[in-house]
Short mmCIF file of C-alpha atoms in Angstrom, two decimals:
data_model
loop_
_atom_site.label_atom_id
_atom_site.label_comp_id
_atom_site.label_asym_id
_atom_site.label_seq_id
_atom_site.Cartn_x
_atom_site.Cartn_y
_atom_site.Cartn_z
CA MET Q 237 25.36 -22.51 -27.89
CA ALA Q 238 25.11 -20.04 -24.86
CA LYS Q 239 26.83 -21.42 -21.84
CA SER Q 240 25.39 -21.04 -18.28
CA LYS Q 241 26.83 -20.69 -14.88
CA SER Q 242 26.10 -23.09 -12.15
CA ALA Q 243 26.88 -23.29 -8.33
CA TYR Q 244 26.17 -25.51 -5.44
CA PHE Q 245 23.55 -24.24 -2.80
CA CYS Q 246 22.73 -25.63 0.56
CA GLN Q 247 18.98 -26.18 0.71
CA GLU Q 248 19.04 -25.51 4.58
CA CYS Q 249 20.87 -22.19 4.99
CA GLY Q 250 21.68 -21.04 1.61
CA TYR Q 251 25.39 -21.52 1.52
CA GLU Q 252 26.98 -21.19 -1.96
CA SER Q 253 29.89 -23.20 -3.25
CA ALA Q 254 31.52 -23.57 -6.55
CA LYS Q 255 31.74 -27.38 -5.99
CA TRP Q 256 29.75 -30.29 -4.41
CA LEU Q 257 30.47 -30.76 -0.74
CA GLY Q 258 29.01 -33.65 1.46
CA GLN Q 259 28.70 -31.42 4.35
CA CYS Q 260 27.68 -27.78 4.53
CA PRO Q 261 30.50 -25.70 6.05
CA SER Q 262 27.90 -23.21 7.50
CA CYS Q 263 24.95 -25.32 9.04
CA LYS Q 264 26.98 -28.57 9.28
CA GLN Q 265 24.17 -30.49 7.54
CA TRP Q 266 24.89 -33.45 5.31
CA ASN Q 267 23.87 -33.93 1.47
CA THR Q 268 22.03 -30.70 1.39
CA MET Q 269 24.18 -29.26 -1.41
CA VAL Q 270 22.17 -29.10 -4.90
CA GLU Q 271 23.44 -27.76 -8.13
CA GLU Q 272 21.60 -24.74 -9.54
CA VAL Q 273 22.12 -22.71 -12.66
CA VAL Q 274 22.51 -18.97 -11.53
CA GLU Q 275 23.10 -17.11 -14.57
CA LYS Q 276 23.04 -17.11 -18.14
CA THR Q 277 25.40 -15.63 -20.58
CA GLY Q 278 24.81 -12.05 -21.75
CA SER Q 279 23.79 -8.88 -20.18
CA LYS Q 280 21.50 -9.03 -17.03
CA ILE Q 281 18.74 -6.36 -16.97
CA PRO Q 282 16.45 -6.18 -13.91
CA GLU Q 283 13.11 -7.83 -14.77
CA TRP Q 284 11.01 -4.74 -13.54
CA ARG Q 285 13.05 -2.27 -15.76
CA SER Q 286 13.57 -4.46 -18.78
CA SER Q 287 10.53 -3.12 -20.95
CA THR Q 288 10.62 0.75 -19.90
CA SER Q 289 14.04 1.56 -18.35
CA ALA Q 290 16.66 -0.57 -20.10
CA ASN Q 291 18.22 2.11 -22.11
CA SER Q 292 17.80 4.75 -19.49
CA THR Q 293 20.87 6.00 -17.48
CA LYS Q 294 21.10 6.17 -13.88
CA ARG Q 295 22.72 9.08 -11.85
CA ALA Q 296 25.48 7.88 -9.68
CA ASN Q 297 25.33 8.55 -5.99
CA LYS Q 298 27.89 10.77 -4.30
CA ALA Q 299 29.03 10.47 -0.70
CA ALA Q 300 27.52 13.20 1.64
CA VAL Q 301 28.41 14.49 5.05
CA ILE Q 302 25.59 13.26 7.32
CA ASN Q 303 24.94 16.66 8.83
CA GLU Q 304 23.97 17.91 5.32
CA ILE Q 305 21.56 15.23 4.72
CA VAL Q 306 18.14 16.50 4.94
CA TYR Q 307 15.60 14.12 6.70
CA GLN Q 308 11.81 14.24 6.36
CA ASP Q 309 9.42 12.10 8.21
CA GLU Q 310 8.01 9.45 6.08
CA GLN Q 311 4.28 9.48 5.38
CA ARG Q 312 3.16 6.06 6.22
CA ILE Q 313 0.23 4.45 4.99
CA GLN Q 314 -2.12 3.76 7.83
CA THR Q 315 -4.24 0.66 7.64
CA PRO Q 316 -7.62 0.26 9.56
CA ASP Q 317 -5.97 -2.58 11.28
CA ARG Q 318 -4.48 -1.23 14.37
CA GLU Q 319 -2.73 -4.20 15.49
CA PHE Q 320 -0.72 -4.28 12.14
CA ASN Q 321 0.08 -0.69 12.30
CA ARG Q 322 1.54 -1.19 15.81
CA VAL Q 323 3.66 -4.11 14.89
CA LEU Q 324 5.04 -2.23 11.99
CA GLY Q 325 5.78 0.81 14.13
CA GLY Q 326 3.03 3.02 13.11
CA GLY Q 327 2.00 2.04 9.48
CA ILE Q 328 3.60 0.90 6.17
CA VAL Q 329 6.66 2.75 5.21
CA PRO Q 330 6.70 3.79 1.37
CA GLY Q 331 9.45 1.82 -0.29
CA SER Q 332 9.81 -0.96 2.45
CA MET Q 333 9.65 -4.69 2.11
CA VAL Q 334 8.02 -6.60 4.67
CA LEU Q 335 8.29 -10.42 4.95
CA ILE Q 336 5.59 -12.40 6.87
CA GLY Q 337 6.05 -16.02 7.90
CA GLY Q 338 4.08 -18.69 9.63
CA GLU Q 339 2.79 -22.15 9.92
CA PRO Q 340 0.63 -23.54 7.12
CA GLY Q 341 -3.04 -22.71 7.59
CA ILE Q 342 -2.24 -20.17 10.34
CA GLY Q 343 -4.04 -17.38 8.39
CA LYS Q 344 -1.02 -15.56 6.48
CA SER Q 345 -3.05 -15.16 3.06
CA THR Q 346 -6.34 -14.36 5.04
CA LEU Q 347 -4.43 -11.44 6.94
CA MET Q 348 -2.87 -10.19 3.62
CA LEU Q 349 -6.15 -10.27 1.59
CA GLN Q 350 -8.04 -8.81 4.43
CA LEU Q 351 -5.39 -6.10 4.59
CA ALA Q 352 -5.53 -5.44 0.78
CA LEU Q 353 -9.45 -5.09 0.88
CA SER Q 354 -9.69 -2.62 3.81
CA ILE Q 355 -7.71 0.17 2.33
CA PRO Q 356 -9.86 1.66 -0.37
CA ALA Q 357 -7.78 4.89 -0.45
CA VAL Q 358 -4.66 2.81 -1.57
CA LYS Q 359 -4.55 0.99 -5.12
CA THR Q 360 -3.32 -2.72 -4.03
CA LEU Q 361 -2.09 -5.39 -6.41
CA TYR Q 362 -2.52 -8.87 -4.77
CA ILE Q 363 -0.32 -11.47 -6.67
CA SER Q 364 -0.88 -15.05 -5.80
CA GLY Q 365 1.01 -18.03 -7.33
CA GLU Q 366 -0.84 -20.53 -5.16
CA GLU Q 367 -4.46 -19.90 -5.70
CA SER Q 368 -6.70 -19.21 -8.57
CA GLU Q 369 -8.83 -16.02 -8.99
CA GLN Q 370 -11.92 -17.86 -8.16
CA GLN Q 371 -10.53 -19.11 -4.84
CA ILE Q 372 -9.39 -15.54 -3.77
CA LYS Q 373 -12.86 -14.12 -4.76
CA MET Q 374 -14.33 -16.73 -2.56
CA ARG Q 375 -12.26 -15.94 0.37
CA ALA Q 376 -12.97 -12.05 -0.39
CA GLU Q 377 -16.74 -12.69 -0.15
CA ARG Q 378 -16.28 -14.75 3.06
CA LEU Q 379 -14.36 -11.76 4.47
CA SER Q 380 -17.18 -9.48 3.63
CA GLN Q 381 -14.73 -6.74 2.64
CA ASN Q 382 -14.90 -6.99 -1.23
CA SER Q 383 -16.72 -3.87 -1.81
CA THR Q 384 -13.68 -1.77 -2.73
CA ALA Q 385 -12.68 -1.48 -6.43
CA ASN Q 386 -9.10 -0.56 -5.68
CA CYS Q 387 -7.88 -4.16 -5.09
CA TYR Q 388 -6.48 -5.93 -8.16
CA ILE Q 389 -5.93 -9.62 -8.27
CA LEU Q 390 -3.22 -11.27 -10.25
CA THR Q 391 -2.49 -15.15 -10.42
CA GLU Q 392 1.00 -15.17 -11.85
CA THR Q 393 4.40 -16.68 -10.90
CA ALA Q 394 6.71 -15.42 -13.63
CA THR Q 395 8.38 -12.07 -12.39
CA GLN Q 396 8.71 -10.67 -15.82
CA ASN Q 397 4.82 -10.99 -16.26
CA ILE Q 398 4.35 -9.62 -12.87
CA PHE Q 399 6.43 -6.46 -13.40
CA LYS Q 400 4.51 -5.83 -16.72
CA GLN Q 401 1.39 -5.97 -14.87
CA ILE Q 402 2.59 -3.49 -12.35
CA GLU Q 403 3.42 -1.02 -15.03
CA VAL Q 404 -0.32 -1.26 -16.19
CA VAL Q 405 -1.89 -1.09 -12.94
CA LYS Q 406 0.73 1.06 -11.10
CA PRO Q 407 -0.35 0.18 -7.60
CA ASP Q 408 0.45 1.78 -4.23
CA LEU Q 409 0.90 -1.37 -2.46
CA VAL Q 410 1.97 -4.88 -3.70
CA VAL Q 411 1.27 -8.05 -2.05
CA ILE Q 412 3.28 -11.31 -2.93
CA ASP Q 413 1.88 -14.70 -1.89
CA SER Q 414 4.17 -16.35 -1.79
CA ILE Q 415 7.92 -15.65 -2.66
CA GLN Q 416 8.62 -19.59 -2.87
CA THR Q 417 6.30 -19.72 -5.91
CA LEU Q 418 7.91 -17.12 -7.98
CA HIS Q 419 10.47 -17.71 -10.58
CA SER Q 420 12.84 -15.43 -12.65
CA SER Q 421 13.79 -15.94 -16.26
CA GLN Q 422 17.44 -14.79 -15.14
CA ILE Q 423 17.71 -18.14 -13.13
CA GLU Q 424 17.14 -21.63 -14.69
CA SER Q 425 16.48 -23.32 -11.36
CA ALA Q 426 13.17 -24.50 -10.06
CA PRO Q 427 10.84 -22.10 -8.29
CA GLY Q 428 11.46 -22.24 -4.44
CA SER Q 429 15.05 -23.00 -4.68
CA VAL Q 430 17.72 -20.86 -3.02
CA SER Q 431 18.77 -18.99 -6.15
CA GLN Q 432 15.24 -18.32 -7.19
CA VAL Q 433 14.15 -17.09 -3.82
CA ARG Q 434 17.16 -14.76 -3.59
CA GLU Q 435 16.86 -13.48 -7.14
CA CYS Q 436 13.17 -12.86 -7.07
CA THR Q 437 13.55 -10.94 -3.58
CA ALA Q 438 16.41 -8.92 -4.91
CA GLU Q 439 14.30 -7.82 -8.09
CA LEU Q 440 11.18 -7.07 -5.89
CA LEU Q 441 13.61 -5.12 -3.54
CA ARG Q 442 15.03 -3.00 -6.33
CA PHE Q 443 11.37 -2.23 -7.60
CA ALA Q 444 10.45 -1.24 -3.99
CA LYS Q 445 13.27 1.12 -3.31
CA GLU Q 446 13.47 2.91 -6.70
CA THR Q 447 9.61 3.47 -6.97
CA SER Q 448 8.98 3.92 -3.30
CA THR Q 449 6.21 1.27 -3.51
CA PRO Q 450 5.90 -0.95 -0.37
CA VAL Q 451 5.93 -4.57 -0.90
CA LEU Q 452 4.33 -7.34 1.55
CA ILE Q 453 5.78 -10.81 0.98
CA VAL Q 454 4.51 -13.95 2.33
CA GLY Q 455 7.08 -16.58 3.20
CA HIS Q 456 6.90 -20.38 3.86
CA ILE Q 457 8.73 -21.74 6.75
CA THR Q 458 10.50 -24.97 7.53
CA LYS Q 459 9.73 -27.65 10.09
CA ASP Q 460 11.93 -26.25 12.81
CA GLY Q 461 9.78 -22.72 12.46
CA SER Q 462 12.32 -20.66 10.49
CA ILE Q 463 11.76 -18.77 7.37
CA ALA Q 464 12.13 -21.19 4.13
CA GLY Q 465 15.01 -20.35 1.82
CA PRO Q 466 18.26 -18.68 2.32
CA LYS Q 467 19.02 -16.81 5.54
CA VAL Q 468 20.08 -13.64 3.55
CA LEU Q 469 16.21 -13.56 2.58
CA GLU Q 470 15.59 -12.01 6.08
CA HIS Q 471 18.70 -9.72 5.81
CA MET Q 472 17.44 -8.27 2.48
CA VAL Q 473 13.84 -7.32 3.73
CA ASP Q 474 13.32 -4.35 6.11
CA THR Q 475 10.95 -6.04 8.39
CA VAL Q 476 10.33 -9.74 9.31
CA LEU Q 477 6.93 -10.52 10.87
CA GLN Q 478 6.13 -13.88 12.46
CA PHE Q 479 2.52 -15.08 12.47
CA GLU Q 480 2.19 -17.51 15.35
CA GLY Q 481 -0.55 -19.64 17.06
CA ASP Q 482 -2.07 -23.01 17.39
CA ARG Q 483 -4.57 -23.67 14.88
CA HIS Q 484 -6.69 -25.42 17.46
CA HIS Q 485 -7.02 -22.14 19.19
CA VAL Q 486 -8.70 -19.08 17.88
CA TYR Q 487 -5.97 -16.61 18.89
CA ARG Q 488 -3.11 -15.67 16.66
CA ILE Q 489 -0.12 -13.37 17.50
CA LEU Q 490 1.57 -11.19 14.94
CA ARG Q 491 5.23 -10.68 16.22
CA SER Q 492 7.91 -8.49 14.90
CA VAL Q 493 11.30 -10.25 14.68
CA LYS Q 494 13.11 -7.64 12.61
CA ASN Q 495 12.06 -3.91 11.93
CA ARG Q 496 14.09 -1.19 10.51
CA PHE Q 497 11.35 1.51 11.01
CA GLY Q 498 10.25 0.71 14.48
CA SER Q 499 10.64 -1.35 17.61
CA SER Q 500 11.24 -5.17 17.11
CA SER Q 501 9.51 -5.97 20.34
CA GLU Q 502 5.92 -5.20 19.22
CA LEU Q 503 3.11 -7.73 18.66
CA GLY Q 504 -0.52 -7.87 17.71
CA ILE Q 505 -3.05 -10.19 18.72
CA TYR Q 506 -5.92 -11.57 16.57
CA GLU Q 507 -8.94 -13.68 16.95
CA MET Q 508 -9.70 -15.90 14.06
CA GLN Q 509 -13.44 -16.03 13.12
CA GLY Q 510 -15.64 -17.12 10.36
CA SER Q 511 -15.59 -13.78 8.63
CA GLY Q 512 -11.67 -13.49 9.14
CA LEU Q 513 -9.28 -12.12 11.66
CA ARG Q 514 -10.55 -9.85 14.30
CA GLU Q 515 -7.99 -7.68 16.00
CA VAL Q 516 -8.05 -7.86 19.95
CA SER Q 517 -7.64 -4.39 21.68
CA ASN Q 518 -7.58 -5.68 25.13
CA PRO Q 519 -6.12 -9.27 25.15
CA SER Q 520 -5.82 -9.28 28.89
CA GLU Q 521 -9.59 -9.77 29.21
CA ILE Q 522 -9.69 -12.84 26.84
CA MET Q 523 -6.84 -14.47 28.59
CA LEU Q 524 -8.47 -14.61 31.89
CA SER Q 525 -11.26 -17.14 32.64
CA GLN Q 526 -14.33 -15.95 34.42
CA ARG Q 527 -15.02 -18.31 37.48
CA GLU Q 528 -17.54 -17.87 40.19
CA ALA Q 529 -15.61 -19.82 42.70
CA PRO Q 530 -11.70 -19.72 43.20
CA VAL Q 531 -9.92 -23.01 42.08
CA SER Q 532 -6.57 -24.20 43.49
CA GLY Q 533 -3.37 -24.09 41.14
CA VAL Q 534 -4.46 -20.94 39.26
CA ALA Q 535 -2.69 -17.62 39.47
CA ILE Q 536 -2.50 -14.44 37.57
CA ALA Q 537 0.82 -13.12 35.92
CA ALA Q 538 1.35 -9.53 34.78
CA MET Q 539 3.62 -10.28 31.74
CA LEU Q 540 5.11 -8.15 28.86
CA GLU Q 541 4.96 -9.18 25.25
CA GLY Q 542 7.31 -6.83 23.81
CA VAL Q 543 6.21 -3.52 25.17
CA ARG Q 544 2.79 -4.49 25.73
CA PRO Q 545 1.44 -5.55 29.21
CA ILE Q 546 -0.81 -8.57 29.34
CA MET Q 547 -2.45 -10.33 32.12
CA ILE Q 548 -2.31 -14.07 31.77
CA GLU Q 549 -3.67 -17.06 33.64
CA VAL Q 550 -1.22 -19.78 34.81
CA GLN Q 551 -2.65 -23.12 35.68
CA ALA Q 552 -0.75 -25.84 37.55
CA LEU Q 553 -1.62 -29.41 38.65
CA VAL Q 554 0.41 -31.40 41.12
CA SER Q 555 -0.87 -34.82 41.82
CA ASN Q 556 0.85 -38.08 42.98
CA SER Q 557 2.58 -40.10 40.29
CA ALA Q 558 0.99 -43.31 39.48
CA PHE Q 559 4.34 -44.57 37.80
CA GLY Q 560 7.94 -44.82 38.83
CA THR Q 561 8.85 -41.59 36.69
CA PRO Q 562 6.98 -38.40 37.63
CA GLN Q 563 5.89 -36.34 34.52
CA ARG Q 564 7.00 -32.88 33.81
CA THR Q 565 4.81 -31.28 31.37
CA SER Q 566 4.31 -27.67 30.30
CA THR Q 567 2.41 -26.03 27.46
CA GLY Q 568 3.36 -22.30 26.69
CA PHE Q 569 6.16 -22.32 29.25
CA ASP Q 570 9.81 -23.55 28.93
CA THR Q 571 10.00 -26.99 30.31
CA LYS Q 572 13.59 -26.71 31.54
CA ARG Q 573 12.84 -23.41 33.44
CA LEU Q 574 9.99 -25.34 34.99
CA SER Q 575 12.39 -28.07 36.08
CA MET Q 576 14.46 -25.32 37.68
CA LEU Q 577 11.62 -23.75 39.66
CA LEU Q 578 10.77 -27.16 41.01
CA ALA Q 579 14.39 -27.90 42.20
CA VAL Q 580 14.41 -24.45 43.84
CA LEU Q 581 11.17 -25.39 45.86
CA GLU Q 582 12.54 -28.74 46.68
CA LYS Q 583 16.17 -27.76 47.63
CA ARG Q 584 15.47 -24.45 49.41
CA PHE Q 585 12.14 -24.79 50.91
CA GLY Q 586 11.59 -28.55 51.36
CA PHE Q 587 8.76 -28.97 49.04
CA ARG Q 588 8.58 -32.79 48.16
CA LEU Q 589 7.87 -32.75 44.44
CA SER Q 590 10.24 -35.23 43.10
CA ALA Q 591 7.55 -37.93 43.22
CA GLN Q 592 4.63 -36.07 42.07
CA ASP Q 593 3.55 -35.26 38.52
CA VAL Q 594 3.37 -31.77 37.57
CA PHE Q 595 1.54 -30.26 34.63
CA LEU Q 596 1.52 -26.46 33.75
CA ASN Q 597 -0.60 -24.68 31.27
CA ILE Q 598 -0.67 -21.04 30.10
CA ALA Q 599 -4.23 -20.30 29.23
CA GLY Q 600 -5.16 -18.85 25.79
CA GLY Q 601 -2.63 -20.97 23.75
CA ILE Q 602 0.08 -18.55 23.75
CA ARG Q 603 3.76 -19.10 24.42
CA VAL Q 604 5.43 -16.92 27.27
CA GLU Q 605 9.30 -16.21 27.48
CA ASP Q 606 8.91 -13.36 30.14
CA PRO Q 607 10.89 -14.45 33.23
CA ALA Q 608 8.43 -12.19 35.34
CA ILE Q 609 5.90 -15.19 35.33
CA ASP Q 610 8.12 -17.16 37.45
CA LEU Q 611 6.37 -15.85 40.65
CA SER Q 612 2.89 -16.77 39.33
CA VAL Q 613 4.18 -20.23 38.36
CA ILE Q 614 5.50 -20.88 41.95
CA ALA Q 615 2.26 -19.56 43.47
CA ALA Q 616 0.17 -21.79 41.28
CA LEU Q 617 2.30 -24.94 41.86
CA ILE Q 618 2.18 -24.46 45.73
CA SER Q 619 -1.55 -23.60 45.50
CA SER Q 620 -2.07 -26.89 43.74
CA GLN Q 621 -0.01 -29.08 45.93
CA GLN Q 622 -1.48 -27.62 49.22
CA ASP Q 623 -4.84 -27.51 47.61
CA ILE Q 624 -5.52 -24.03 48.66
CA PRO Q 625 -7.13 -21.65 46.37
CA LEU Q 626 -5.59 -18.12 45.74
CA ALA Q 627 -7.70 -15.07 45.91
CA SER Q 628 -8.94 -14.26 42.15
CA GLN Q 629 -8.03 -10.58 42.53
CA LEU Q 630 -4.28 -11.01 43.15
CA ALA Q 631 -1.62 -10.64 40.27
CA PHE Q 632 2.11 -11.64 40.47
CA ALA Q 633 5.14 -10.14 38.73
CA GLY Q 634 8.74 -11.11 39.63
CA GLU Q 635 11.65 -13.35 38.68
CA VAL Q 636 12.84 -16.29 40.80
CA GLY Q 637 16.55 -17.00 41.25
CA LEU Q 638 18.27 -20.29 42.18
CA SER Q 639 18.58 -19.09 45.89
CA GLY Q 640 14.94 -18.41 46.21
CA GLU Q 641 15.25 -14.65 46.09
CA ILE Q 642 12.54 -12.72 44.13
CA ARG Q 643 14.29 -10.53 41.46
CA ALA Q 644 13.21 -7.35 39.97
CA VAL Q 645 11.72 -7.13 36.47
CA ASN Q 646 11.59 -4.38 34.05
CA ARG Q 647 8.85 -2.04 33.42
CA ILE Q 648 6.94 -2.64 36.64
CA GLU Q 649 4.91 0.52 36.43
CA GLN Q 650 3.24 -0.90 33.29
CA ARG Q 651 2.41 -4.07 34.74
CA ILE Q 652 0.99 -2.46 37.89
CA ALA Q 653 -1.11 -0.05 35.82
CA GLU Q 654 -2.68 -2.95 33.78
CA ALA Q 655 -3.53 -5.03 36.64
CA GLU Q 656 -5.12 -1.75 38.21
CA LYS Q 657 -7.02 -1.18 34.90
CA LEU Q 658 -8.66 -4.79 35.05
CA GLY Q 659 -9.65 -4.24 38.72
CA PHE Q 660 -7.17 -6.26 40.60
CA GLU Q 661 -6.95 -5.65 44.43
CA GLY Q 662 -3.24 -6.39 44.73
CA ILE Q 663 -0.07 -7.41 43.11
CA PHE Q 664 3.13 -9.14 44.67
CA ILE Q 665 6.34 -7.87 43.10
CA SER Q 666 10.00 -7.90 43.94
CA LYS Q 667 11.18 -5.79 47.10
CA TYR Q 668 13.81 -4.36 44.69
CA ASN Q 669 11.29 -2.91 42.14
CA THR Q 670 10.04 -0.51 44.95
CA LYS Q 671 13.01 1.85 44.47
CA GLY Q 672 11.91 4.92 42.61
CA LEU Q 673 8.25 3.61 42.53
CA ASP Q 674 5.61 5.87 43.64
CA ALA Q 675 3.06 3.40 45.24
CA LYS Q 676 0.48 6.06 46.14
CA LYS Q 677 -0.41 6.90 42.52
CA TYR Q 678 -1.98 3.57 42.00
CA ASN Q 679 -5.38 2.25 43.51
CA ILE Q 680 -4.14 -1.22 44.05
CA ALA Q 681 -2.13 -2.81 46.94
CA ILE Q 682 1.35 -3.33 46.01
CA ARG Q 683 3.09 -6.22 47.95
CA PRO Q 684 6.81 -6.22 47.86
CA MET Q 685 8.58 -9.57 48.67
CA ALA Q 686 12.27 -10.35 49.01
CA THR Q 687 12.10 -14.08 48.89
CA LEU Q 688 9.80 -16.92 48.21
CA GLU Q 689 9.48 -17.61 52.09
CA ASP Q 690 7.91 -14.07 52.37
CA LEU Q 691 5.49 -15.01 49.41
CA PHE Q 692 4.62 -18.38 51.11
CA ARG Q 693 3.98 -16.67 54.56
CA ALA Q 694 1.73 -14.06 53.06
CA LEU Q 695 -0.25 -16.46 50.65
CA PHE Q 696 -0.50 -19.58 52.91
CA GLY Q 697 0.45 -18.70 56.58
#
């Protein structure tokens, strides 16, 4: 009888141990170690090479001087989706492996199927372990992009059968939906376990690198928002993309978390429609509300998402508290940073906000981490408390320090240019951002400020 080798894996972080442990030494979680069979006895041949290349010999690599290595620019696969190309750094690199994660129902499968159907010049194999062929066909008809004959659908979860179909179809692009549903015959544990996810990813990675075929993988996430499975999964792949957004809003953000072939600061914005995802080329216009009359508590911020300038609307509401404990609620903005800004206003400038409820909202359903919106948050808060509307053609870009000073922010030229392009008449920035800034080339009034006191004097007198 053949023996098998087993080990204990942490279901939270993927830590491997030869014996059972009550607490994981890596993530410090309790009762997360589960025994899994990791290897059968006998020779282990990669699944994708088992039928055709098991007897072939592979040339051993030799060390080479870096100056002697010949580099050639990769011919990337250009998709019709410009937002997707931007996030990847210019297109899909041959032989790359891309992992896409996101909340359930956010649109990961829709994005992948829409991408597979939109490239008629590229033979694509769409592999689904979660849906039937009829379900995928129904979605393809809803996307109205099923006219191409170069997209093949396969509903399979066993990697050995998947690689057999890959040898038959010989695709130029492979899409896996999702990695948690696959299982390899080399591992006896259940699909979705740490060892199965790691082994299936390793087999797909070997296939991608040795055949120069790009592989797009959809991954599930845990309740805290991280990619489900072992952390080594994110280290193995070349690119990790996060598909974010609120299912109650129509806008989605595709954010690059890791990218070996481009910037990891890029993002793409989509709008969810009945016919699929529509790319948003100018997100600033959809983030700004159109009003005929100015309203107090509204300020426009010139922020950066990665390297992309976006104008967003910051809404604040300050009212007297009806209960003993004032509320501090923020949507799309860090609550701790909001408390810090309120403390600066009360301590440094005498605004009595400790007995008032404060509500802050970033319009559009996106979450902002750029500290440059501090200035717009302050302006919206004081505008709401004093019930004085701000001019709708004013924008703000500056970070606020604990002493009330307005600190400089990066890439101020891009922020000013975006505000000018959208027709804003003035923008408030930090005094320390004016060094080396040529204000004459912009058709917008640049208002440098050193402290919040200068800002209050300019806005409210």
